Coordinates of C-alpha atoms in Angstrom, one line a residue:
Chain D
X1 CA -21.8 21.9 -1.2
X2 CA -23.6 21.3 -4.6
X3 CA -20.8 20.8 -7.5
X4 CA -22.6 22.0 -10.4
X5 CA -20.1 22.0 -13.0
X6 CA -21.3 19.0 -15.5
X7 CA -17.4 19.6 -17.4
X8 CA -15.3 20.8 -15.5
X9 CA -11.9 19.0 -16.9
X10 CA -9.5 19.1 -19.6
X11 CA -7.3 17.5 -21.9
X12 CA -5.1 18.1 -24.0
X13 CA -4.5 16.5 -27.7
X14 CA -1.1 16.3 -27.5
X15 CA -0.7 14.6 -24.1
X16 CA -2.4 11.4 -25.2
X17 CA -1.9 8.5 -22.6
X18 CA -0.2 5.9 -24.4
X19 CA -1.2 2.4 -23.9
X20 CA 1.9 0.7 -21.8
X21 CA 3.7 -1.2 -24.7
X22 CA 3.6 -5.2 -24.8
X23 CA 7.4 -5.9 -23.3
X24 CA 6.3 -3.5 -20.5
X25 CA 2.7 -5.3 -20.1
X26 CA 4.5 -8.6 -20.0
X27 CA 7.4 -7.7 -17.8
X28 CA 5.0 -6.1 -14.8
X29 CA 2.6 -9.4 -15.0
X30 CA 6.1 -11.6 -14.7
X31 CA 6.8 -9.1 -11.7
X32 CA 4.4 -9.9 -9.9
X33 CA 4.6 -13.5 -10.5
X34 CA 4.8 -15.3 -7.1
X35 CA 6.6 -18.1 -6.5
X36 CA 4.6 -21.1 -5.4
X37 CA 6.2 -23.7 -3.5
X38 CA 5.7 -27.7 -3.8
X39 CA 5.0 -28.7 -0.4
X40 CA 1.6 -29.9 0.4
X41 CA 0.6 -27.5 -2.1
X42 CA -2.3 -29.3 -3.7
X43 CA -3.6 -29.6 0.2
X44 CA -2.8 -26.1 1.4
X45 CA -4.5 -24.4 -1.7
X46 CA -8.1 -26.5 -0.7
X47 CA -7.9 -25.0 2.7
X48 CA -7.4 -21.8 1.2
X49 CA -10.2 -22.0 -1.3
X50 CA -12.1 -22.8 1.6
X51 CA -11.5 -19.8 3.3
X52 CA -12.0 -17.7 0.2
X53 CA -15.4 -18.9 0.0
X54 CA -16.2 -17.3 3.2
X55 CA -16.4 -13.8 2.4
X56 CA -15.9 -12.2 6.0
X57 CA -12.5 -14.0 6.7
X58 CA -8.7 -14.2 5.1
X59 CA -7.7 -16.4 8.0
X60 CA -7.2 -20.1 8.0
X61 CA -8.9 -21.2 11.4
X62 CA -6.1 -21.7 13.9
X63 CA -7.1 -25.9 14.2
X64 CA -6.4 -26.6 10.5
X65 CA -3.0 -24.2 10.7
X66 CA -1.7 -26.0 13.8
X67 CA -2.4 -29.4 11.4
X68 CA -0.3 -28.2 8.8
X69 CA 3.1 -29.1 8.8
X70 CA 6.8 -26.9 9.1
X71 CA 6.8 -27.2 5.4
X72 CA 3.4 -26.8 4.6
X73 CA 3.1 -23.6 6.5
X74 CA 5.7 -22.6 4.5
X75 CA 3.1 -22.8 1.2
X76 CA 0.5 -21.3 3.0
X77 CA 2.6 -18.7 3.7
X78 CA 3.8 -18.1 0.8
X79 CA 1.1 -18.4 -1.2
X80 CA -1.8 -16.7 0.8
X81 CA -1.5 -13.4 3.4
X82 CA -4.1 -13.3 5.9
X83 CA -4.2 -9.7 7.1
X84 CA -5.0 -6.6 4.9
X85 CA -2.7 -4.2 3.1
X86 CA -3.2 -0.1 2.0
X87 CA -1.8 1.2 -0.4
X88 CA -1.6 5.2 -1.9
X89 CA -2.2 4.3 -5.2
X90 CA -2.6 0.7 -7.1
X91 CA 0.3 0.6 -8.5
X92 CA -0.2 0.7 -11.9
X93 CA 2.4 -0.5 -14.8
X94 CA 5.1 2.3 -15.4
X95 CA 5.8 3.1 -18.8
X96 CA 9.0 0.6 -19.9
X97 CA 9.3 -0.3 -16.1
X98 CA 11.2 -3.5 -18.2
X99 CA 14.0 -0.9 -18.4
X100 CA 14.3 0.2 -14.8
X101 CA 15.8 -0.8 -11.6
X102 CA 13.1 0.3 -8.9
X103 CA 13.8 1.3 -5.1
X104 CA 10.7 -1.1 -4.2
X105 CA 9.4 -4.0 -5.2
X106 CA 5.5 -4.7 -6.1
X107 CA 3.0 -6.4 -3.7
X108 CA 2.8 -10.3 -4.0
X109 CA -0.9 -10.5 -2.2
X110 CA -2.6 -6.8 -3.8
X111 CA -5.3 -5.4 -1.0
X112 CA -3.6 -8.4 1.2
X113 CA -0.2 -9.0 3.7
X114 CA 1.3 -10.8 6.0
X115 CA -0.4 -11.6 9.5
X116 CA 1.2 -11.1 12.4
X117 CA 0.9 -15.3 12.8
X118 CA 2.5 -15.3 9.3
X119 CA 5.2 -12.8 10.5
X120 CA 5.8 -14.5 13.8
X121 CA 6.3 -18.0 11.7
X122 CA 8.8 -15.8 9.3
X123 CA 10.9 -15.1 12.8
X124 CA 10.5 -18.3 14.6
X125 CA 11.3 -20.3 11.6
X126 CA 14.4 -18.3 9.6
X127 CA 17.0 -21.0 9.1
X128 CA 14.2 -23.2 7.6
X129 CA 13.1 -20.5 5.5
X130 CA 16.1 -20.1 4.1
X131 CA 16.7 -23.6 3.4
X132 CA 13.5 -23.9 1.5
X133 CA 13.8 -20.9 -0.6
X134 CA 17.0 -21.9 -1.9
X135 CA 15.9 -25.4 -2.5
X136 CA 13.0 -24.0 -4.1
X137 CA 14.9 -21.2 -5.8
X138 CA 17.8 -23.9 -7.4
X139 CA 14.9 -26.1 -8.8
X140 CA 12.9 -23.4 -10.5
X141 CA 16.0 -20.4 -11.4
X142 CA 13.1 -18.1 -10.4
X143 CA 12.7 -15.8 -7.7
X144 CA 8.8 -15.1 -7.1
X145 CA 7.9 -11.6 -5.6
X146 CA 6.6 -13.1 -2.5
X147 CA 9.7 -15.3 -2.0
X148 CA 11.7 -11.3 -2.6
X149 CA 9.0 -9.9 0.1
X150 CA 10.3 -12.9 2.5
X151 CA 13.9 -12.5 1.7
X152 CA 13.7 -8.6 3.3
X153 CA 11.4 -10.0 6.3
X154 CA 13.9 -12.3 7.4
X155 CA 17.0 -10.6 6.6
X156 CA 18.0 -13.1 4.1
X157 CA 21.7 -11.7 3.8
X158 CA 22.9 -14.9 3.3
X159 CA 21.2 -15.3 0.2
X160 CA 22.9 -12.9 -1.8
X161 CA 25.4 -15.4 -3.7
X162 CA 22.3 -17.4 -4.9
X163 CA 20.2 -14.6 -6.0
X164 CA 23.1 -12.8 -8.1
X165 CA 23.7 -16.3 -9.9
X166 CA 19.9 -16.5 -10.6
X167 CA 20.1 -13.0 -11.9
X168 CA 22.5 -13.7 -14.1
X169 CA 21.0 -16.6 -15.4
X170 CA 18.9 -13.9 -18.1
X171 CA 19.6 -10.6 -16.4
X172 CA 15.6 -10.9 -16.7
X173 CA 14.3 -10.1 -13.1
X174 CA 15.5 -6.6 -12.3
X175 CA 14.0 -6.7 -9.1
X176 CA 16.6 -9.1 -7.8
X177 CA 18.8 -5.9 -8.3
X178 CA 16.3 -4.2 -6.2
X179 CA 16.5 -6.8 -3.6
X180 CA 20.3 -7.0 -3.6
X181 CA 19.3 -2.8 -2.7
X182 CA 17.2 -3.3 -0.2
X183 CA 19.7 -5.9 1.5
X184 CA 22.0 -3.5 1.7
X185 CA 20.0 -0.5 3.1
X186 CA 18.3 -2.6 5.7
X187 CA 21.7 -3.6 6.8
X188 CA 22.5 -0.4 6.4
X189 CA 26.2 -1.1 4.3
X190 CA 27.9 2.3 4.4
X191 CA 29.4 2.0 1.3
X192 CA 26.1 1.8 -0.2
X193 CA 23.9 4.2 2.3
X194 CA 26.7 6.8 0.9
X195 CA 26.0 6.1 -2.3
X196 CA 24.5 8.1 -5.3
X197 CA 22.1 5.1 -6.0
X198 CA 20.9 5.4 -2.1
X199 CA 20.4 8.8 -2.3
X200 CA 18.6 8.6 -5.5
X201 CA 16.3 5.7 -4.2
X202 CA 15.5 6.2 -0.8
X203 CA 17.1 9.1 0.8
X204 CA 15.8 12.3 -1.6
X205 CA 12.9 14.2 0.6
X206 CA 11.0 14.1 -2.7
X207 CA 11.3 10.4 -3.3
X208 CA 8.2 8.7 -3.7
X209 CA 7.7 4.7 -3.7
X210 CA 8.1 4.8 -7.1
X211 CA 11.8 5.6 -7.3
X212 CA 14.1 3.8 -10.0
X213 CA 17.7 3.6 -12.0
X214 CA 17.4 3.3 -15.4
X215 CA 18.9 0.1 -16.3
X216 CA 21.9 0.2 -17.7
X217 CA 24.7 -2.5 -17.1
X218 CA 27.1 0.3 -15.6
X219 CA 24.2 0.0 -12.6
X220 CA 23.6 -3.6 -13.1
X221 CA 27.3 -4.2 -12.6
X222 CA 27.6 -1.2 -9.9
X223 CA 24.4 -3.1 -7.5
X224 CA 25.9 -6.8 -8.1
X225 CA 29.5 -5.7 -6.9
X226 CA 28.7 -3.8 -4.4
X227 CA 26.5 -7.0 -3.3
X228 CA 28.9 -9.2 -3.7
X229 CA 31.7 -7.0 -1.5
X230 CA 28.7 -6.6 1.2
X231 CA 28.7 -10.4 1.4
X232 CA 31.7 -11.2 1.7
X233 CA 32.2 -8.7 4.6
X234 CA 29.6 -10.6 6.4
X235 CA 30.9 -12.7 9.4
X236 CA 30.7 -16.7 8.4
X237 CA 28.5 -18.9 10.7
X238 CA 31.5 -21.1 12.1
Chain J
X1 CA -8.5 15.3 -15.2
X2 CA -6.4 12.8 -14.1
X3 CA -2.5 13.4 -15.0
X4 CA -0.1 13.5 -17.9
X5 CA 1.5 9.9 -18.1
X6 CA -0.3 8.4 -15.2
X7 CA -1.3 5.0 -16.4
X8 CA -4.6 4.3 -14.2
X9 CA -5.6 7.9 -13.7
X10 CA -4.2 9.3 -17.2
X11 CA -5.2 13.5 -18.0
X12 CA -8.7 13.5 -20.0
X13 CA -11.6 15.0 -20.1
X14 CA -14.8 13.6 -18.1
X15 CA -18.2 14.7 -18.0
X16 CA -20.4 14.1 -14.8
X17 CA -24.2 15.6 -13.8
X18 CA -24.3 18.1 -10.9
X19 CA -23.8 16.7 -7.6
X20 CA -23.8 17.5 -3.6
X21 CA -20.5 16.4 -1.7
X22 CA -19.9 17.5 1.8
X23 CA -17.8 20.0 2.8
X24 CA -16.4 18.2 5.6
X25 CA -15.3 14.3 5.9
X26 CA -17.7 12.3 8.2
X27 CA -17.0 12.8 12.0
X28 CA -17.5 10.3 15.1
X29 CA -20.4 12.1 16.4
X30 CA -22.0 11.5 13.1
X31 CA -21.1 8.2 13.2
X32 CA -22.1 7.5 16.3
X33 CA -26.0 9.1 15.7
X34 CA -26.0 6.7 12.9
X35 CA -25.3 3.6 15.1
X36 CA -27.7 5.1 18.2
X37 CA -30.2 4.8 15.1
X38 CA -29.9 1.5 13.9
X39 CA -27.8 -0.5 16.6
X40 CA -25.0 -1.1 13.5
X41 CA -21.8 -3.2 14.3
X42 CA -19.3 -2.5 12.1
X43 CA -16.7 -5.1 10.4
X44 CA -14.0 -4.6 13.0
X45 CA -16.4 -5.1 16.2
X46 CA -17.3 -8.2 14.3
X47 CA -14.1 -9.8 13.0
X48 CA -11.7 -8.0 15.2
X49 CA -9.1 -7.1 12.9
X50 CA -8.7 -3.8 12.8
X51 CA -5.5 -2.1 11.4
X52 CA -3.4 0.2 13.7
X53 CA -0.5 2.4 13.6
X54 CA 2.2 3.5 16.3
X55 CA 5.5 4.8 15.6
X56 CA 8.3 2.6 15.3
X57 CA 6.2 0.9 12.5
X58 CA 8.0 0.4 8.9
X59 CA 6.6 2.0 5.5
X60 CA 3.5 0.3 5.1
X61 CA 3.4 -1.5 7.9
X62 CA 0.2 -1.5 10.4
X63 CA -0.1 -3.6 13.2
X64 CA -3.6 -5.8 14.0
X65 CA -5.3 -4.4 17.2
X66 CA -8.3 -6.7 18.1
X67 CA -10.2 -4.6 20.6
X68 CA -9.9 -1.5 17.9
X69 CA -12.9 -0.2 15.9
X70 CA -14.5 3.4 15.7
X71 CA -15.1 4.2 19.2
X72 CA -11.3 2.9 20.1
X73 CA -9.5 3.4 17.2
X74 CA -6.1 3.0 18.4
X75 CA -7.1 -0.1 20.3
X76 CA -8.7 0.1 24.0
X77 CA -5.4 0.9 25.7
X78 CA -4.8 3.8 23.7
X79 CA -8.2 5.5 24.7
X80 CA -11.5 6.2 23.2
X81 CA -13.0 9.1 21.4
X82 CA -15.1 11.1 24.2
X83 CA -12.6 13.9 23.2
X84 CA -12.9 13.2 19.5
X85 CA -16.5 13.4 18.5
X86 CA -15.4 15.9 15.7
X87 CA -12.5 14.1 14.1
X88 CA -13.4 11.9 11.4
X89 CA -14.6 8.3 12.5
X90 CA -12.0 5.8 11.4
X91 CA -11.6 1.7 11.7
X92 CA -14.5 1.7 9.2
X93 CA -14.6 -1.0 6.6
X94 CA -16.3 0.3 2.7
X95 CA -18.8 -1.9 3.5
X96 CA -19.4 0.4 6.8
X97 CA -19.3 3.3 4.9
X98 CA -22.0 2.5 2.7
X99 CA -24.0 1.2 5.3
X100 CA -23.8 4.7 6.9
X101 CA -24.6 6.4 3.5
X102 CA -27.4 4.7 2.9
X103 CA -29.0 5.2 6.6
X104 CA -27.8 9.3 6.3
X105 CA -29.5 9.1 2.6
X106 CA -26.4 10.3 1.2
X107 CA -24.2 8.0 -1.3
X108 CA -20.1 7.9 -1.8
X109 CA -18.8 10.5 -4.6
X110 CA -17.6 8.4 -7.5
X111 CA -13.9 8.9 -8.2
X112 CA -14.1 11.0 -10.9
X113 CA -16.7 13.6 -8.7
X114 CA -14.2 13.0 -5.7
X115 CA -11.0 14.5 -8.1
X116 CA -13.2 17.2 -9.3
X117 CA -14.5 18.4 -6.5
X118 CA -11.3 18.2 -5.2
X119 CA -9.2 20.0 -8.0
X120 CA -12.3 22.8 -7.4
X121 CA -11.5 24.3 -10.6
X122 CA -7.3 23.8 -10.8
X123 CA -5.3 22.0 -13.8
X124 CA -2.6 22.0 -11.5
X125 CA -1.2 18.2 -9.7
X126 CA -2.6 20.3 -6.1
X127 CA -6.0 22.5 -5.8
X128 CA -3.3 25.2 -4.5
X129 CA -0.5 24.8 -7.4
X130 CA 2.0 22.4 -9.2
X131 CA 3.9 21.7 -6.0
X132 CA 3.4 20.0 -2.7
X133 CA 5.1 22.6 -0.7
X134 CA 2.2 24.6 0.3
X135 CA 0.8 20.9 1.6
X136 CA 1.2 21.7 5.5
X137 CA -1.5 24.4 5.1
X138 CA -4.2 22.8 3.7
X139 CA -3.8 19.4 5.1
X140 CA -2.9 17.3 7.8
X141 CA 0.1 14.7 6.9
X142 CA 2.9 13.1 8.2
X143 CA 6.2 15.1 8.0
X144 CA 8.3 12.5 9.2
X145 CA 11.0 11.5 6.7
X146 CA 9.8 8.1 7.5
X147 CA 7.2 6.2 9.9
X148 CA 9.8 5.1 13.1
X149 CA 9.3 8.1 14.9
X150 CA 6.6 10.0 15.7
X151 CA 5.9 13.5 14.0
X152 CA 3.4 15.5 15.6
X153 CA 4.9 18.8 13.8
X154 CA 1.9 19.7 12.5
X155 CA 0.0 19.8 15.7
X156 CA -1.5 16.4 14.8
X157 CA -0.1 12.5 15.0
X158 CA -3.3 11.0 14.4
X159 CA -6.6 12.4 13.2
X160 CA -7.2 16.5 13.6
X161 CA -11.0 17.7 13.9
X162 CA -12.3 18.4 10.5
X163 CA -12.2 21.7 8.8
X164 CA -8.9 22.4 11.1
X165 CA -7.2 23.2 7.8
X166 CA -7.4 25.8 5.1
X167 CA -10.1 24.3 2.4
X168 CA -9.9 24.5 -1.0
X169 CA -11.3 26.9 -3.5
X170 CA -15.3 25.6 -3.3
X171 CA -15.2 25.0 0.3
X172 CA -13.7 21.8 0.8
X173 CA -11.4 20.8 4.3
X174 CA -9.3 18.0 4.4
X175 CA -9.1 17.1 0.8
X176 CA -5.3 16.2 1.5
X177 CA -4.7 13.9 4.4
X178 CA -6.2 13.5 7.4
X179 CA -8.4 10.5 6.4
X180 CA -8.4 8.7 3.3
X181 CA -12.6 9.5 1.5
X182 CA -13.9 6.2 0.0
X183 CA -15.5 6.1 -3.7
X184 CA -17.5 4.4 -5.5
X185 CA -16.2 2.6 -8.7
X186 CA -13.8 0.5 -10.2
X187 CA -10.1 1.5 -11.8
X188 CA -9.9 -1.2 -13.8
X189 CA -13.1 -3.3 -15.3
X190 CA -11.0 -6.4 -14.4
X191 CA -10.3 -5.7 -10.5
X192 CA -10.8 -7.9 -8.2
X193 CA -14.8 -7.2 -6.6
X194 CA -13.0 -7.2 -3.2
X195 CA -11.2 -4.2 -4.0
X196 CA -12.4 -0.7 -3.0
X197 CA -10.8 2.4 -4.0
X198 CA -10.0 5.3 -1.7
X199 CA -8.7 9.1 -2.5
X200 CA -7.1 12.0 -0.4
X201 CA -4.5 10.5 1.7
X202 CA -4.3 10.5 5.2
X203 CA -2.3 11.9 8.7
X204 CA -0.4 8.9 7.6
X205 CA 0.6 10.1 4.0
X206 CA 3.9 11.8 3.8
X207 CA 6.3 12.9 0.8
X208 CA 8.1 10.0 0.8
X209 CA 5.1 7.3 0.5
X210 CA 2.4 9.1 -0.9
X211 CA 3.5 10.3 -4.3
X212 CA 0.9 13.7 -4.8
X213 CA -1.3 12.8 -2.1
X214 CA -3.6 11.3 -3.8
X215 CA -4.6 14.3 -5.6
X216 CA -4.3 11.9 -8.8
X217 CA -2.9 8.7 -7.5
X218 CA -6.1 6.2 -6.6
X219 CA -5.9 4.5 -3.4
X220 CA -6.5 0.4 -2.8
X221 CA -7.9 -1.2 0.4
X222 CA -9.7 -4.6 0.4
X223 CA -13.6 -3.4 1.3
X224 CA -13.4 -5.3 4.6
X225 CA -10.6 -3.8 6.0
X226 CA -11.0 -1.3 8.6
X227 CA -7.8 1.1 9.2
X228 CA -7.3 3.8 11.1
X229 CA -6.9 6.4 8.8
X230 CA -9.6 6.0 6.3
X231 CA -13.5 7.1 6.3
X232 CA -16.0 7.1 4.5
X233 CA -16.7 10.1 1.8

């Protein structure tokens, strides 16, 4: 059909977008920070910029990933995703997203994610994945988005105890509250699938990805305790 | 166009020259004419990494099918599309689509001619009003709260054969879901130049993960990627 309309839309003076404001411009760039670990890092990162220069691939040949070591895995994991992603919309900055608590949490790799290699290491390789994180967590006090994305792959309950303290370290990374969240719904807590949050987040019919709780520390407080009661209701490895 | 508040697709006022679009998104049988003609092998036959989806899958999640690409694009064990020759072709890469646009002498709508074509005239966030709850007649989507178990409540899982639902005001099927209709340009000037942008949601879309269908949200899909909901404009 022949759309001959040359003007066909409209705007409206007093609906103005409004430029996202600095704090929020700044807080969705340290979002989507991702965390990148120290082992073998300086080698990993050649192999991907080797891979990057060849256009029709994401995958580091299977010979130079069976080189790589437990712990250099780990980087290449965490720092590159060999498969592709989709995503409904690009997710762009939400106005004072600084002051909000959202049901999801951003994509580390953007039009990339996790292989199903990468995924199978993830399983096959929990325990170490822990241990890493939470050495690499203690020496930096920062959580990157692909170490949160990891955390929900494995299940990293166990975590909890160290992500709360690094939260409180600035109350800065709201997205360790979301975390905490999703810990909780995956594992599905009652106490917290019961709750208004839950129902607010990820339970409405009319909830879209883009969900959130104003931050407030009634929630901040609310999320962390019921955390924290979660944990502690977990059985302890002997 | 666009909408009030949205930061990468915010309400304004665009102008654009007159311009064709087809009615219909681009079946297998035309897909298939076009690689009779020219012997084309698209990304996935090449690099095997096509993107799949069954239920029992997470939000977001697809799972890698190597022997999938536009003739089996479910994978090989899940049939091929003899029966399908007017459902729109799928497991088609950006780079696919506008190898077949150039070959049919056609091009991809921008994204601006893609949301006015679409909107055929409305102000409204839908071409049939402000909310979604007419959705079920005019497109094919998921209805499932979530992706772990199959919803065929519409008639449809997968693809539908185009033009199965109501169009929109100029003529227009499918506009909302069944397959996702590349475009041509950028959202931002800075984006990455493997990026491609995408608009209409799919058979996969569904309240939950698809905020408005993408009536004004702008879908992102590396331009090598080949999934099976998406097509080419």
């Amino acid at each position: 059909m022949l759309v001959a309309t040359c003007n066909v839309c409209w705007a409206q003076e007093d609906e103005k977008w409004q430029e996202p404001g600095k704090a929020t411009v700044a807080y969705q760039e340290y979002r989507e920070k991702i965390t990148k670990p120290p082992y073998g890092l300086e080698k990993v990162s050649l192999l991907i910029k080797k891979i990057k220069d060849d256009d029709e691939s994401a995958t580091l040949p299977q010979k130079d990933y069976l080189s790589l070591s437990l712990r250099e895995k780990f980087t290449y994991h965490m720092i590159h995703a060999e498969s592709y992603s989709q995503n409904c919309d690009a997710m762009p900055p939400v106005p004072e997203s600084e002051k909000k608590i959202f049901a999801q949490l951003p994509d580390p790799f953007g039009e990339y994610s996790w292989s199903e290699r990468q995924m199978n290491y993830f399983k096959a390789n929990r325990d170490t994945m822990v241990a890493l994180m939470t050495e690499s967590i203690g020496r930096s006090n920062r959580v990157g988005v692909n170490y949160k994305k990891a955390i929900v792959e494995i299940n990293g309950k166990e975590m909890i105890p160290l992500l709360i303290s690094t939260y409180n370290r600035d109350h800065k990374d709201k997205d360790i509250l979301t975390l905490l969240m999703i810990l909780m719904k995956n594992n599905e807590y009652t106490p917290f699938l019961t709750s208004a949050s839950y129902k607010k987040l990820f339970a409405d019919a009319e909830t879209s990805y883009r969900a959130f709780l104003n931050f407030n520390t009634a929630n901040e407080e609310l999320i962390i305790q019921r955390a924290t009661t979660f944990y502690n209701g977990l059985p302890k490895k002997g | 166009m666009g909408k009030k508040q949205h930061t990468l697709n915010p309400l304004r006022k665009v102008t654009v020259d007159s311009f064709y679009i087809a009615a219909c998104e681009t079946t297998n049988r035309q897909f298939a004419a076009f690689v009779a003609a020219t012997g084309y092998v698209t990304d996935a036959e090449k690099k095997h990494d096509a993107l799949v989806f069954e239920p029992g899958l997470r939000e977001f999640e697809w799972d890698n099918d190597s022997s999938a690409y536009w003739r089996f694009p479910n994978g090989v064990d899940r049939g091929g599309i003899e029966q399908k020759m007017d459902h729109p072709v799928t497991c088609i890469s950006y780079s696919d689509a506008l190898a077949y646009c150039k070959w049919a002498g056609v091009r991809l709508p921008t994204l601006d001619e893609w949301e006015i074509a679409s909107r055929a005239g409305s102000t409204t966030d839908y071409f049939f009003g402000p909310k979604n709850t007419q959705i079920s007649r005019y497109g094919n989507i998921w209805h499932g709260a979530d992706h772990l178990q199959a919803d065929s409540s519409d008639g449809y899982m997968y693809t539908a054969p185009v033009g199965s639902f109501l169009p929109n005001a100029w003529g227009l099927y499918d506009v909302y879901g069944n397959v996702f209709e590349f475009c041509s340009g950028k959202v931002l000037a800075n984006e990455s130049p493997t990026l491609a942008h995408a608009r209409g949601g799919s058979w996969w879309c569904s309240n939950a993960s698809c905020s408005f269908f993408n009536s004004a949200d702008i879908g992102r899909v590396n331009k090598r990627a080949s999934f099976s909901n998406q097509v080419s404009g």
